[in-house]
Short mmCIF file of N, CA and C in Angstrom, two decimals:
data_model
loop_
_atom_site.label_atom_id
_atom_site.label_comp_id
_atom_site.label_asym_id
_atom_site.label_seq_id
_atom_site.Cartn_x
_atom_site.Cartn_y
_atom_site.Cartn_z
N MET A 631 -20.82 36.84 -75.78
CA MET A 631 -20.89 37.40 -74.45
C MET A 631 -19.71 38.32 -74.17
N THR A 632 -18.52 37.93 -74.57
CA THR A 632 -17.35 38.77 -74.33
C THR A 632 -17.50 40.11 -75.02
N PHE A 633 -18.01 40.09 -76.25
CA PHE A 633 -18.20 41.33 -76.99
C PHE A 633 -19.11 42.28 -76.23
N LEU A 634 -20.17 41.78 -75.66
CA LEU A 634 -21.09 42.63 -74.90
C LEU A 634 -20.41 43.22 -73.68
N LEU A 635 -19.57 42.45 -73.01
CA LEU A 635 -18.85 42.96 -71.85
C LEU A 635 -17.88 44.07 -72.25
N ILE A 636 -17.19 43.88 -73.37
CA ILE A 636 -16.27 44.91 -73.86
C ILE A 636 -17.05 46.16 -74.23
N ALA A 637 -18.14 45.98 -74.95
CA ALA A 637 -18.95 47.13 -75.35
C ALA A 637 -19.49 47.87 -74.14
N THR A 638 -19.96 47.13 -73.14
CA THR A 638 -20.49 47.75 -71.93
C THR A 638 -19.40 48.53 -71.21
N ALA A 639 -18.22 47.95 -71.10
CA ALA A 639 -17.11 48.64 -70.44
C ALA A 639 -16.73 49.89 -71.21
N THR A 640 -16.71 49.81 -72.54
CA THR A 640 -16.35 50.96 -73.36
C THR A 640 -17.37 52.07 -73.20
N PHE A 641 -18.66 51.74 -73.26
CA PHE A 641 -19.69 52.75 -73.10
C PHE A 641 -19.66 53.36 -71.70
N ALA A 642 -19.41 52.54 -70.69
CA ALA A 642 -19.33 53.05 -69.32
C ALA A 642 -18.19 54.05 -69.19
N LEU A 643 -17.04 53.73 -69.75
CA LEU A 643 -15.90 54.65 -69.71
C LEU A 643 -16.23 55.92 -70.48
N PHE A 644 -16.84 55.78 -71.65
CA PHE A 644 -17.20 56.94 -72.46
C PHE A 644 -18.09 57.89 -71.67
N TYR A 645 -19.13 57.37 -71.05
CA TYR A 645 -20.05 58.24 -70.31
C TYR A 645 -19.41 58.82 -69.06
N ARG A 646 -18.52 58.08 -68.40
CA ARG A 646 -17.83 58.63 -67.23
C ARG A 646 -16.96 59.81 -67.64
N VAL A 647 -16.25 59.65 -68.75
CA VAL A 647 -15.38 60.72 -69.24
C VAL A 647 -16.22 61.91 -69.69
N MET A 648 -17.29 61.65 -70.41
CA MET A 648 -18.13 62.75 -70.89
C MET A 648 -18.78 63.50 -69.73
N ASP A 649 -19.23 62.79 -68.71
CA ASP A 649 -19.81 63.46 -67.55
C ASP A 649 -18.77 64.31 -66.84
N TYR A 650 -17.54 63.84 -66.85
CA TYR A 650 -16.46 64.55 -66.17
C TYR A 650 -16.10 65.84 -66.89
N ALA A 651 -16.14 65.83 -68.21
CA ALA A 651 -15.58 66.94 -68.98
C ALA A 651 -16.61 67.85 -69.62
N VAL A 652 -17.75 67.32 -70.03
CA VAL A 652 -18.71 68.14 -70.77
C VAL A 652 -20.12 67.88 -70.27
N THR A 653 -21.01 68.81 -70.60
CA THR A 653 -22.41 68.69 -70.20
C THR A 653 -23.18 67.93 -71.27
N GLN A 654 -24.38 67.49 -70.92
CA GLN A 654 -25.25 66.82 -71.90
C GLN A 654 -25.55 67.75 -73.08
N ARG A 655 -25.71 69.04 -72.82
CA ARG A 655 -25.99 70.00 -73.88
C ARG A 655 -24.83 70.06 -74.87
N GLU A 656 -23.60 70.07 -74.36
CA GLU A 656 -22.43 70.13 -75.23
C GLU A 656 -22.28 68.86 -76.06
N MET A 657 -22.68 67.71 -75.50
CA MET A 657 -22.54 66.44 -76.21
C MET A 657 -23.39 66.41 -77.47
N LYS A 658 -24.46 67.18 -77.52
CA LYS A 658 -25.39 67.14 -78.65
C LYS A 658 -25.11 68.21 -79.70
N ARG A 659 -24.09 69.02 -79.50
CA ARG A 659 -23.80 70.11 -80.43
C ARG A 659 -22.63 69.75 -81.34
N PHE A 660 -22.63 70.33 -82.54
CA PHE A 660 -21.51 70.15 -83.46
C PHE A 660 -20.31 70.94 -82.96
N PRO A 661 -19.09 70.48 -83.25
CA PRO A 661 -17.89 71.19 -82.78
C PRO A 661 -17.86 72.67 -83.15
N SER A 662 -18.36 73.00 -84.34
CA SER A 662 -18.33 74.40 -84.76
C SER A 662 -19.25 75.29 -83.92
N HIS A 663 -20.15 74.68 -83.16
CA HIS A 663 -21.07 75.44 -82.31
C HIS A 663 -20.61 75.48 -80.85
N LEU A 664 -19.42 74.97 -80.57
CA LEU A 664 -18.89 74.98 -79.21
C LEU A 664 -17.88 76.11 -79.05
N SER A 665 -17.78 76.64 -77.84
CA SER A 665 -16.76 77.65 -77.54
C SER A 665 -15.39 76.98 -77.51
N GLY A 666 -14.34 77.78 -77.45
CA GLY A 666 -12.99 77.23 -77.37
C GLY A 666 -12.79 76.34 -76.16
N GLY A 667 -13.31 76.78 -75.02
CA GLY A 667 -13.19 75.99 -73.80
C GLY A 667 -13.96 74.68 -73.89
N GLU A 668 -15.16 74.73 -74.48
CA GLU A 668 -15.94 73.52 -74.66
C GLU A 668 -15.23 72.55 -75.60
N GLN A 669 -14.64 73.09 -76.67
CA GLN A 669 -13.90 72.24 -77.61
C GLN A 669 -12.71 71.57 -76.93
N GLN A 670 -12.01 72.29 -76.07
CA GLN A 670 -10.87 71.70 -75.37
C GLN A 670 -11.32 70.59 -74.43
N ARG A 671 -12.42 70.80 -73.71
CA ARG A 671 -12.93 69.77 -72.80
C ARG A 671 -13.37 68.53 -73.57
N VAL A 672 -14.01 68.74 -74.72
CA VAL A 672 -14.41 67.61 -75.56
C VAL A 672 -13.17 66.87 -76.07
N ALA A 673 -12.13 67.62 -76.45
CA ALA A 673 -10.89 66.98 -76.92
C ALA A 673 -10.26 66.13 -75.82
N ILE A 674 -10.28 66.63 -74.59
CA ILE A 674 -9.76 65.86 -73.46
C ILE A 674 -10.60 64.59 -73.28
N ALA A 675 -11.91 64.74 -73.30
CA ALA A 675 -12.80 63.58 -73.12
C ALA A 675 -12.57 62.55 -74.22
N ARG A 676 -12.41 63.00 -75.46
CA ARG A 676 -12.18 62.06 -76.57
C ARG A 676 -10.87 61.31 -76.38
N SER A 677 -9.84 62.02 -75.94
CA SER A 677 -8.55 61.34 -75.77
C SER A 677 -8.60 60.32 -74.64
N LEU A 678 -9.38 60.59 -73.62
CA LEU A 678 -9.49 59.66 -72.48
C LEU A 678 -10.41 58.49 -72.77
N SER A 679 -11.30 58.65 -73.74
CA SER A 679 -12.28 57.59 -74.01
C SER A 679 -11.63 56.32 -74.53
N ALA A 680 -10.40 56.40 -75.03
CA ALA A 680 -9.69 55.21 -75.50
C ALA A 680 -9.18 54.36 -74.34
N GLY A 681 -9.20 54.91 -73.13
CA GLY A 681 -8.81 54.14 -71.96
C GLY A 681 -7.35 54.29 -71.55
N ALA A 682 -6.57 55.05 -72.32
CA ALA A 682 -5.17 55.25 -71.96
C ALA A 682 -5.07 56.11 -70.70
N LYS A 683 -4.02 55.91 -69.93
CA LYS A 683 -3.81 56.69 -68.71
C LYS A 683 -2.71 57.71 -68.90
N PHE A 684 -2.47 58.11 -70.15
CA PHE A 684 -1.40 59.03 -70.50
C PHE A 684 -1.98 60.11 -71.39
N LEU A 685 -1.74 61.38 -71.06
CA LEU A 685 -2.29 62.48 -71.84
C LEU A 685 -1.19 63.49 -72.12
N LEU A 686 -0.96 63.79 -73.39
CA LEU A 686 0.01 64.80 -73.80
C LEU A 686 -0.78 65.98 -74.35
N ALA A 687 -0.67 67.13 -73.69
CA ALA A 687 -1.43 68.33 -74.07
C ALA A 687 -0.46 69.41 -74.53
N ASP A 688 -0.50 69.75 -75.80
CA ASP A 688 0.37 70.77 -76.38
C ASP A 688 -0.37 72.10 -76.39
N GLU A 689 0.04 73.02 -75.53
CA GLU A 689 -0.60 74.34 -75.40
C GLU A 689 -2.13 74.21 -75.25
N PRO A 690 -2.61 73.49 -74.25
CA PRO A 690 -4.05 73.27 -74.13
C PRO A 690 -4.86 74.53 -73.85
N THR A 691 -4.20 75.60 -73.41
CA THR A 691 -4.92 76.83 -73.09
C THR A 691 -4.55 77.97 -74.03
N GLY A 692 -3.83 77.68 -75.09
CA GLY A 692 -3.29 78.71 -75.98
C GLY A 692 -4.31 79.67 -76.55
N ASN A 693 -5.51 79.20 -76.87
CA ASN A 693 -6.52 80.06 -77.50
C ASN A 693 -7.71 80.33 -76.58
N LEU A 694 -7.51 80.17 -75.28
CA LEU A 694 -8.63 80.30 -74.35
C LEU A 694 -8.51 81.54 -73.48
N ASP A 695 -9.67 82.03 -73.02
CA ASP A 695 -9.66 83.14 -72.07
C ASP A 695 -9.26 82.60 -70.69
N VAL A 696 -9.12 83.50 -69.73
CA VAL A 696 -8.62 83.13 -68.41
C VAL A 696 -9.52 82.10 -67.73
N ALA A 697 -10.84 82.30 -67.78
CA ALA A 697 -11.77 81.39 -67.10
C ALA A 697 -11.70 79.99 -67.71
N ASN A 698 -11.72 79.90 -69.04
CA ASN A 698 -11.66 78.59 -69.68
C ASN A 698 -10.30 77.94 -69.51
N SER A 699 -9.23 78.74 -69.48
CA SER A 699 -7.89 78.20 -69.23
C SER A 699 -7.84 77.54 -67.86
N LYS A 700 -8.40 78.21 -66.86
CA LYS A 700 -8.42 77.65 -65.51
C LYS A 700 -9.23 76.36 -65.47
N ASN A 701 -10.36 76.35 -66.15
CA ASN A 701 -11.21 75.16 -66.18
C ASN A 701 -10.47 73.97 -66.78
N VAL A 702 -9.82 74.18 -67.92
CA VAL A 702 -9.07 73.10 -68.58
C VAL A 702 -7.92 72.63 -67.70
N MET A 703 -7.20 73.55 -67.09
CA MET A 703 -6.08 73.16 -66.23
C MET A 703 -6.57 72.44 -64.98
N ASP A 704 -7.73 72.84 -64.45
CA ASP A 704 -8.31 72.13 -63.31
C ASP A 704 -8.63 70.68 -63.68
N ILE A 705 -9.16 70.47 -64.89
CA ILE A 705 -9.45 69.12 -65.36
C ILE A 705 -8.17 68.30 -65.45
N LEU A 706 -7.13 68.88 -66.07
CA LEU A 706 -5.86 68.17 -66.22
C LEU A 706 -5.23 67.86 -64.86
N HIS A 707 -5.30 68.82 -63.94
CA HIS A 707 -4.76 68.62 -62.59
C HIS A 707 -5.51 67.49 -61.88
N SER A 708 -6.82 67.50 -61.99
CA SER A 708 -7.62 66.46 -61.36
C SER A 708 -7.32 65.08 -61.95
N LEU A 709 -7.13 65.03 -63.26
CA LEU A 709 -6.79 63.76 -63.90
C LEU A 709 -5.48 63.22 -63.34
N ALA A 710 -4.51 64.10 -63.16
CA ALA A 710 -3.19 63.67 -62.67
C ALA A 710 -3.23 63.29 -61.19
N HIS A 711 -3.88 64.10 -60.38
CA HIS A 711 -3.81 63.91 -58.93
C HIS A 711 -4.92 63.04 -58.35
N ASP A 712 -6.08 63.05 -58.98
CA ASP A 712 -7.21 62.29 -58.44
C ASP A 712 -7.48 60.99 -59.18
N GLU A 713 -7.18 60.97 -60.49
CA GLU A 713 -7.50 59.81 -61.31
C GLU A 713 -6.28 58.97 -61.68
N GLY A 714 -5.08 59.44 -61.35
CA GLY A 714 -3.88 58.66 -61.60
C GLY A 714 -3.36 58.69 -63.02
N TYR A 715 -3.73 59.69 -63.80
CA TYR A 715 -3.25 59.82 -65.17
C TYR A 715 -1.86 60.45 -65.18
N CYS A 716 -1.08 60.10 -66.20
CA CYS A 716 0.17 60.79 -66.47
C CYS A 716 -0.18 61.92 -67.42
N VAL A 717 -0.03 63.16 -66.99
CA VAL A 717 -0.38 64.32 -67.81
C VAL A 717 0.88 65.13 -68.07
N ILE A 718 1.20 65.30 -69.35
CA ILE A 718 2.34 66.13 -69.75
C ILE A 718 1.79 67.31 -70.53
N VAL A 719 2.12 68.52 -70.08
CA VAL A 719 1.63 69.74 -70.71
C VAL A 719 2.82 70.51 -71.26
N VAL A 720 2.73 70.89 -72.53
CA VAL A 720 3.72 71.75 -73.16
C VAL A 720 3.11 73.15 -73.20
N THR A 721 3.85 74.14 -72.68
CA THR A 721 3.30 75.49 -72.62
C THR A 721 4.40 76.54 -72.64
N HIS A 722 4.01 77.74 -73.06
CA HIS A 722 4.88 78.91 -72.95
C HIS A 722 4.44 79.79 -71.77
N ASP A 723 3.32 79.44 -71.15
CA ASP A 723 2.71 80.23 -70.08
C ASP A 723 3.37 79.84 -68.74
N MET A 724 4.10 80.77 -68.15
CA MET A 724 4.81 80.49 -66.90
C MET A 724 3.87 80.20 -65.73
N GLU A 725 2.68 80.80 -65.71
CA GLU A 725 1.72 80.50 -64.64
C GLU A 725 1.31 79.04 -64.67
N ILE A 726 1.09 78.52 -65.86
CA ILE A 726 0.73 77.11 -66.00
C ILE A 726 1.91 76.24 -65.60
N ALA A 727 3.10 76.60 -66.04
CA ALA A 727 4.30 75.83 -65.71
C ALA A 727 4.53 75.78 -64.21
N GLU A 728 4.30 76.90 -63.53
CA GLU A 728 4.52 76.95 -62.08
C GLU A 728 3.56 76.06 -61.30
N ALA A 729 2.42 75.72 -61.89
CA ALA A 729 1.45 74.85 -61.22
C ALA A 729 1.80 73.37 -61.36
N ALA A 730 2.80 73.06 -62.18
CA ALA A 730 3.16 71.66 -62.44
C ALA A 730 3.97 71.08 -61.28
N ASP A 731 3.93 69.77 -61.16
CA ASP A 731 4.73 69.07 -60.15
C ASP A 731 6.21 69.05 -60.55
N ILE A 732 6.46 68.86 -61.82
CA ILE A 732 7.83 68.83 -62.36
C ILE A 732 7.86 69.69 -63.61
N VAL A 733 8.90 70.52 -63.75
CA VAL A 733 9.02 71.39 -64.93
C VAL A 733 10.36 71.14 -65.60
N TYR A 734 10.32 70.91 -66.89
CA TYR A 734 11.52 70.82 -67.72
C TYR A 734 11.48 72.01 -68.67
N LYS A 735 12.62 72.63 -68.90
CA LYS A 735 12.69 73.78 -69.79
C LYS A 735 13.49 73.42 -71.03
N MET A 736 13.08 74.05 -72.15
CA MET A 736 13.82 73.90 -73.40
C MET A 736 14.27 75.26 -73.88
N LYS A 737 15.44 75.31 -74.47
CA LYS A 737 15.92 76.54 -75.09
C LYS A 737 16.61 76.16 -76.38
N ASP A 738 16.18 76.78 -77.46
CA ASP A 738 16.73 76.51 -78.79
C ASP A 738 16.71 75.02 -79.12
N GLY A 739 15.62 74.34 -78.74
CA GLY A 739 15.45 72.93 -79.05
C GLY A 739 16.23 71.98 -78.17
N ILE A 740 16.86 72.50 -77.12
CA ILE A 740 17.66 71.65 -76.23
C ILE A 740 16.99 71.61 -74.86
N LEU A 741 16.80 70.40 -74.35
CA LEU A 741 16.23 70.22 -73.03
C LEU A 741 17.28 70.57 -71.99
N LEU A 742 16.96 71.55 -71.14
CA LEU A 742 17.93 72.02 -70.13
C LEU A 742 17.83 71.20 -68.86
#
C-alpha cells in the first residue's frame, strides 16, 4: 500500500510539473524535435519532478530568442514567487540580473 501511495504522489507531481512547463504535444516528442525554448521548459520540468524545492539554472536563456527567454524567465520567476522554490540563476545578461530579487556579482572568479 505504501508503494502505491508513493507512486501516486510521484505521478501527481510529474503531471503537475509537466502541465506547468510543457504541452501534451511536447511531452510526446523526442528532444531533438523540440525547439530550444521547449527543451529548456522540459529541462525545468525534469529537474522539478524529483520534488526538490531548489533550482540552479546556469545561463538558462543563453541559446534562446527573446520570446523564449522571456517564457523561461517567467517560469523561473513564478516558481520562486508563487510556488516557493529557491531559484538561483547564473547569467551574463544584465536584463535578467536586474529582474532578480538579489544579485551577486563575480569578477575574475571572486564574489564581490
